PDB file of C-alpha atoms in Angstrom:
ATOM      1  CA  MET A   1      58.470 102.272  98.587  1.00 90.00           C
ATOM      2  CA  GLU A   2      61.774 103.525  97.257  1.00 93.00           C
ATOM      3  CA  TYR A   3      65.039 102.352  98.802  1.00 96.00           C
ATOM      4  CA  ARG A   4      68.168 104.445  98.430  1.00 96.00           C
ATOM      5  CA  SER A   5      71.833 104.263  99.301  1.00 95.00           C
ATOM      6  CA  THR A   6      75.132 105.714  98.175  1.00 95.00           C
ATOM      7  CA  TYR A   7      78.088 103.629  97.059  1.00 96.00           C
ATOM      8  CA  LYS A   8      81.641 105.017  97.121  1.00 96.00           C
ATOM      9  CA  SER A   9      83.184 103.808  93.860  1.00 97.00           C
ATOM     10  CA  PRO A  10      86.701 104.535  92.552  1.00 97.00           C
ATOM     11  CA  LEU A  11      84.992 106.885  90.067  1.00 97.00           C
ATOM     12  CA  GLY A  12      83.022 108.821  92.671  1.00 96.00           C
ATOM     13  CA  LEU A  13      79.770 108.440  94.534  1.00 97.00           C
ATOM     14  CA  LEU A  14      76.972 106.393  92.995  1.00 97.00           C
ATOM     15  CA  LEU A  15      73.363 106.934  94.020  1.00 97.00           C
ATOM     16  CA  LEU A  16      71.555 103.581  94.079  1.00 97.00           C
ATOM     17  CA  LYS A  17      67.771 103.275  94.004  1.00 97.00           C
ATOM     18  CA  SER A  18      65.533 100.233  94.214  1.00 97.00           C
ATOM     19  CA  ASP A  19      61.831  99.510  94.395  1.00 97.00           C
ATOM     20  CA  GLY A  20      62.630  96.648  96.768  1.00 96.00           C
ATOM     21  CA  LEU A  21      62.406  94.031  94.038  1.00 97.00           C
ATOM     22  CA  SER A  22      64.789  95.404  91.422  1.00 98.00           C
ATOM     23  CA  MET A  23      67.262  98.187  90.715  1.00 98.00           C
ATOM     24  CA  THR A  24      65.665 101.300  89.260  1.00 98.00           C
ATOM     25  CA  GLU A  25      68.584 103.737  89.167  1.00 98.00           C
ATOM     26  CA  ILE A  26      72.351 103.937  89.434  1.00 98.00           C
ATOM     27  CA  SER A  27      73.707 107.407  88.795  1.00 97.00           C
ATOM     28  CA  PHE A  28      76.800 109.424  89.588  1.00 96.00           C
ATOM     29  CA  SER A  29      76.208 111.797  92.478  1.00 94.00           C
ATOM     30  CA  GLU A  30      78.047 114.645  94.152  1.00 92.00           C
ATOM     31  CA  VAL A  31      76.246 114.185  97.469  1.00 89.00           C
ATOM     32  CA  GLU A  32      76.365 111.264  99.868  1.00 89.00           C
ATOM     33  CA  LEU A  33      73.030 110.364 101.403  1.00 84.00           C
ATOM     34  CA  GLN A  34      72.856 111.178 105.100  1.00 80.00           C
ATOM     35  CA  GLU A  35      70.152 108.593 105.630  1.00 81.00           C
ATOM     36  CA  LYS A  36      69.809 105.437 103.634  1.00 80.00           C
ATOM     37  CA  ASN A  37      67.064 102.876 103.692  1.00 87.00           C
ATOM     38  CA  ASP A  38      68.559  99.618 102.567  1.00 83.00           C
ATOM     39  CA  CYS A  39      66.997  96.492 101.107  1.00 93.00           C
ATOM     40  CA  THR A  40      68.289  93.143  99.872  1.00 96.00           C
ATOM     41  CA  VAL A  41      68.512  94.305  96.244  1.00 97.00           C
ATOM     42  CA  LEU A  42      70.596  97.365  97.169  1.00 96.00           C
ATOM     43  CA  SER A  43      72.930  95.232  99.286  1.00 96.00           C
ATOM     44  CA  LYS A  44      73.352  92.797  96.405  1.00 97.00           C
ATOM     45  CA  CYS A  45      74.044  95.693  94.023  1.00 98.00           C
ATOM     46  CA  GLU A  46      76.655  97.173  96.375  1.00 97.00           C
ATOM     47  CA  GLN A  47      78.402  93.796  96.627  1.00 98.00           C
ATOM     48  CA  GLN A  48      78.401  93.321  92.856  1.00 98.00           C
ATOM     49  CA  LEU A  49      79.751  96.850  92.338  1.00 98.00           C
ATOM     50  CA  GLU A  50      82.504  96.025  94.842  1.00 97.00           C
ATOM     51  CA  ASP A  51      83.317  92.847  92.874  1.00 97.00           C
ATOM     52  CA  TYR A  52      83.234  94.788  89.596  1.00 97.00           C
ATOM     53  CA  PHE A  53      85.617  97.534  90.690  1.00 96.00           C
ATOM     54  CA  SER A  54      87.988  95.061  92.378  1.00 95.00           C
ATOM     55  CA  GLY A  55      88.126  93.040  89.133  1.00 92.00           C
ATOM     56  CA  LYS A  56      86.772  89.954  90.864  1.00 93.00           C
ATOM     57  CA  CYS A  57      83.739  89.770  88.547  1.00 91.00           C
ATOM     58  CA  LEU A  58      82.894  92.176  85.748  1.00 88.00           C
ATOM     59  CA  GLY A  59      79.357  90.946  85.131  1.00 91.00           C
ATOM     60  CA  PHE A  60      76.192  91.781  87.007  1.00 97.00           C
ATOM     61  CA  ASP A  61      73.306  89.569  88.016  1.00 96.00           C
ATOM     62  CA  LEU A  62      70.680  91.944  89.333  1.00 98.00           C
ATOM     63  CA  PRO A  63      66.963  92.324  88.725  1.00 98.00           C
ATOM     64  CA  LEU A  64      66.540  95.542  86.727  1.00 98.00           C
ATOM     65  CA  ASN A  65      63.484  97.735  86.242  1.00 97.00           C
ATOM     66  CA  PRO A  66      64.573 100.909  84.437  1.00 97.00           C
ATOM     67  CA  GLU A  67      61.854 103.445  83.742  1.00 96.00           C
ATOM     68  CA  GLY A  68      61.648 104.545  80.120  1.00 97.00           C
ATOM     69  CA  THR A  69      59.797 104.302  76.829  1.00 97.00           C
ATOM     70  CA  GLU A  70      59.484 100.997  75.001  1.00 97.00           C
ATOM     71  CA  PHE A  71      62.138 102.133  72.517  1.00 97.00           C
ATOM     72  CA  GLN A  72      64.539 103.114  75.305  1.00 98.00           C
ATOM     73  CA  LYS A  73      64.010  99.727  76.958  1.00 98.00           C
ATOM     74  CA  LYS A  74      64.828  97.997  73.644  1.00 98.00           C
ATOM     75  CA  VAL A  75      68.057  99.980  73.388  1.00 98.00           C
ATOM     76  CA  TRP A  76      68.986  99.209  76.999  1.00 98.00           C
ATOM     77  CA  ALA A  77      68.245  95.509  76.489  1.00 98.00           C
ATOM     78  CA  GLU A  78      70.595  95.521  73.492  1.00 98.00           C
ATOM     79  CA  LEU A  79      73.307  97.217  75.557  1.00 98.00           C
ATOM     80  CA  LEU A  80      73.203  94.285  77.975  1.00 97.00           C
ATOM     81  CA  LYS A  81      74.305  92.025  75.106  1.00 97.00           C
ATOM     82  CA  ILE A  82      77.632  93.835  74.571  1.00 96.00           C
ATOM     83  CA  PRO A  83      80.333  91.607  76.095  1.00 93.00           C
ATOM     84  CA  VAL A  84      82.649  92.920  78.787  1.00 92.00           C
ATOM     85  CA  GLY A  85      85.807  94.345  77.262  1.00 89.00           C
ATOM     86  CA  GLU A  86      84.179  95.087  73.899  1.00 92.00           C
ATOM     87  CA  THR A  87      82.695  98.196  72.335  1.00 94.00           C
ATOM     88  CA  ILE A  88      80.294  98.917  69.505  1.00 95.00           C
ATOM     89  CA  THR A  89      79.422 102.135  67.706  1.00 96.00           C
ATOM     90  CA  TYR A  90      76.121 103.950  67.801  1.00 96.00           C
ATOM     91  CA  SER A  91      75.657 102.937  64.159  1.00 96.00           C
ATOM     92  CA  GLU A  92      76.214  99.261  64.986  1.00 97.00           C
ATOM     93  CA  LEU A  93      73.708  99.539  67.812  1.00 97.00           C
ATOM     94  CA  ALA A  94      71.120 101.043  65.446  1.00 97.00           C
ATOM     95  CA  VAL A  95      71.703  98.190  62.981  1.00 97.00           C
ATOM     96  CA  ARG A  96      71.281  95.629  65.770  1.00 97.00           C
ATOM     97  CA  LEU A  97      67.934  97.250  66.525  1.00 96.00           C
ATOM     98  CA  GLY A  98      66.895  96.820  62.908  1.00 96.00           C
ATOM     99  CA  ASP A  99      67.205 100.313  61.423  1.00 95.00           C
ATOM    100  CA  PRO A 100      70.509 102.065  60.656  1.00 95.00           C
ATOM    101  CA  LYS A 101      68.624 105.394  60.455  1.00 96.00           C
ATOM    102  CA  LEU A 102      67.973 105.263  64.210  1.00 95.00           C
ATOM    103  CA  VAL A 103      71.486 106.416  65.127  1.00 95.00           C
ATOM    104  CA  ARG A 104      70.377 109.678  66.781  1.00 95.00           C
ATOM    105  CA  ALA A 105      67.474 108.054  68.610  1.00 97.00           C
ATOM    106  CA  VAL A 106      69.802 105.297  69.817  1.00 96.00           C
ATOM    107  CA  GLY A 107      72.249 107.938  71.073  1.00 95.00           C
ATOM    108  CA  THR A 108      69.489 109.756  72.927  1.00 96.00           C
ATOM    109  CA  ALA A 109      68.201 106.542  74.528  1.00 97.00           C
ATOM    110  CA  ASN A 110      71.746 105.569  75.442  1.00 95.00           C
ATOM    111  CA  GLY A 111      72.190 108.927  77.175  1.00 94.00           C
ATOM    112  CA  ARG A 112      69.035 108.412  79.224  1.00 96.00           C
ATOM    113  CA  ASN A 113      70.135 105.077  80.640  1.00 97.00           C
ATOM    114  CA  PRO A 114      69.104 105.182  84.322  1.00 98.00           C
ATOM    115  CA  LEU A 115      71.347 102.275  85.394  1.00 98.00           C
ATOM    116  CA  ALA A 116      74.919 103.415  84.811  1.00 97.00           C
ATOM    117  CA  ILE A 117      77.627 100.740  84.684  1.00 97.00           C
ATOM    118  CA  VAL A 118      75.168  97.833  85.077  1.00 98.00           C
ATOM    119  CA  ILE A 119      73.495  98.627  81.740  1.00 98.00           C
ATOM    120  CA  PRO A 120      76.786  99.272  79.932  1.00 97.00           C
ATOM    121  CA  CYS A 121      76.089 102.362  77.851  1.00 97.00           C
ATOM    122  CA  HIS A 122      79.787 103.208  78.323  1.00 96.00           C
ATOM    123  CA  ARG A 123      80.567 100.428  75.813  1.00 96.00           C
ATOM    124  CA  VAL A 124      79.058 102.448  72.960  1.00 96.00           C
ATOM    125  CA  ILE A 125      81.528 104.688  71.157  1.00 95.00           C
ATOM    126  CA  GLY A 126      81.539 106.929  68.120  1.00 92.00           C
ATOM    127  CA  ALA A 127      82.794 106.034  64.668  1.00 88.00           C
ATOM    128  CA  GLY A 128      86.564 105.634  64.406  1.00 87.00           C
ATOM    129  CA  ASN A 129      86.883 104.615  68.093  1.00 86.00           C
ATOM    130  CA  LYS A 130      86.004 108.135  69.193  1.00 89.00           C
ATOM    131  CA  LEU A 131      84.858 108.542  72.783  1.00 90.00           C
ATOM    132  CA  THR A 132      81.609 110.455  72.709  1.00 89.00           C
ATOM    133  CA  GLY A 133      78.891 111.208  75.204  1.00 83.00           C
ATOM    134  CA  TYR A 134      78.599 109.779  78.676  1.00 88.00           C
ATOM    135  CA  ALA A 135      76.401 111.190  81.423  1.00 86.00           C
ATOM    136  CA  GLY A 136      79.153 110.490  83.958  1.00 90.00           C
ATOM    137  CA  GLY A 137      81.758 112.316  81.868  1.00 92.00           C
ATOM    138  CA  LEU A 138      84.243 111.060  79.294  1.00 94.00           C
ATOM    139  CA  ASP A 139      86.952 110.542  81.924  1.00 95.00           C
ATOM    140  CA  ARG A 140      84.712 108.018  83.697  1.00 96.00           C
ATOM    141  CA  LYS A 141      83.740 106.365  80.416  1.00 96.00           C
ATOM    142  CA  LEU A 142      87.404 105.893  79.527  1.00 95.00           C
ATOM    143  CA  ALA A 143      88.194 104.551  83.008  1.00 95.00           C
ATOM    144  CA  LEU A 144      85.342 102.008  82.778  1.00 96.00           C
ATOM    145  CA  LEU A 145      86.444 100.844  79.327  1.00 95.00           C
ATOM    146  CA  LYS A 146      90.084 100.480  80.382  1.00 93.00           C
ATOM    147  CA  HIS A 147      89.020  98.607  83.519  1.00 94.00           C
ATOM    148  CA  GLU A 148      86.912  96.161  81.497  1.00 94.00           C
ATOM    149  CA  MET A 149      89.428  95.714  78.717  1.00 89.00           C
ATOM    150  CA  LYS A 150      91.978  94.375  81.206  1.00 85.00           C
ATOM    151  CA  SER A 151      89.861  91.201  81.197  1.00 73.00           C
ATOM    152  CA  ASN A 152      89.839  90.948  77.400  1.00 69.00           C
ATOM    153  CA  PRO A 153      93.301  91.911  76.061  1.00 64.00           C
ATOM    154  CA  SER A 154      92.549  90.653  72.545  1.00 64.00           C
ATOM    155  CA  LYS A 155      89.798  93.271  72.197  1.00 60.00           C
ATOM    156  CA  GLN A 156      91.744  96.237  73.501  1.00 56.00           C
ATOM    157  CA  THR A 157      91.167  99.370  71.510  1.00 58.00           C
ATOM    158  CA  LEU A 158      93.135 102.584  71.638  1.00 56.00           C
ATOM    159  CA  PHE A 159      91.076 105.691  72.303  1.00 57.00           C
TER     160      PHE A 159
END
């Protein structure tokens, strides 16, 4: 069974989906669900999003089960290793995955991340600190980075 709810974040509505055991999707949405069927995992996710946006805690501790290819899952697992308040480039991410030639594939996998914010694809930027690509829009990407960098002033980067 699929469980769904909508969370009102400072950056707009987020559609949350769970299989009852783990989170399967967090995406920006224009429409608030009229009916939601809640579960423990969704409630925990909503609370952690509340803590994140209030600045109380910027990390997440949720069971995740994103649907994707093995390569995409490797990219998403690597994204989870980027510390709060820090960024890396697509090239650095490709190197971390073992092949600097994978830059385009890494970018594509990053763009298909089904768990926005929790799997921090917003922490990946272009060369020269350039903000590039974000499914939620560059304004949201910038807002997320600025929000997180408040907790890590020594790593602040100008965009």
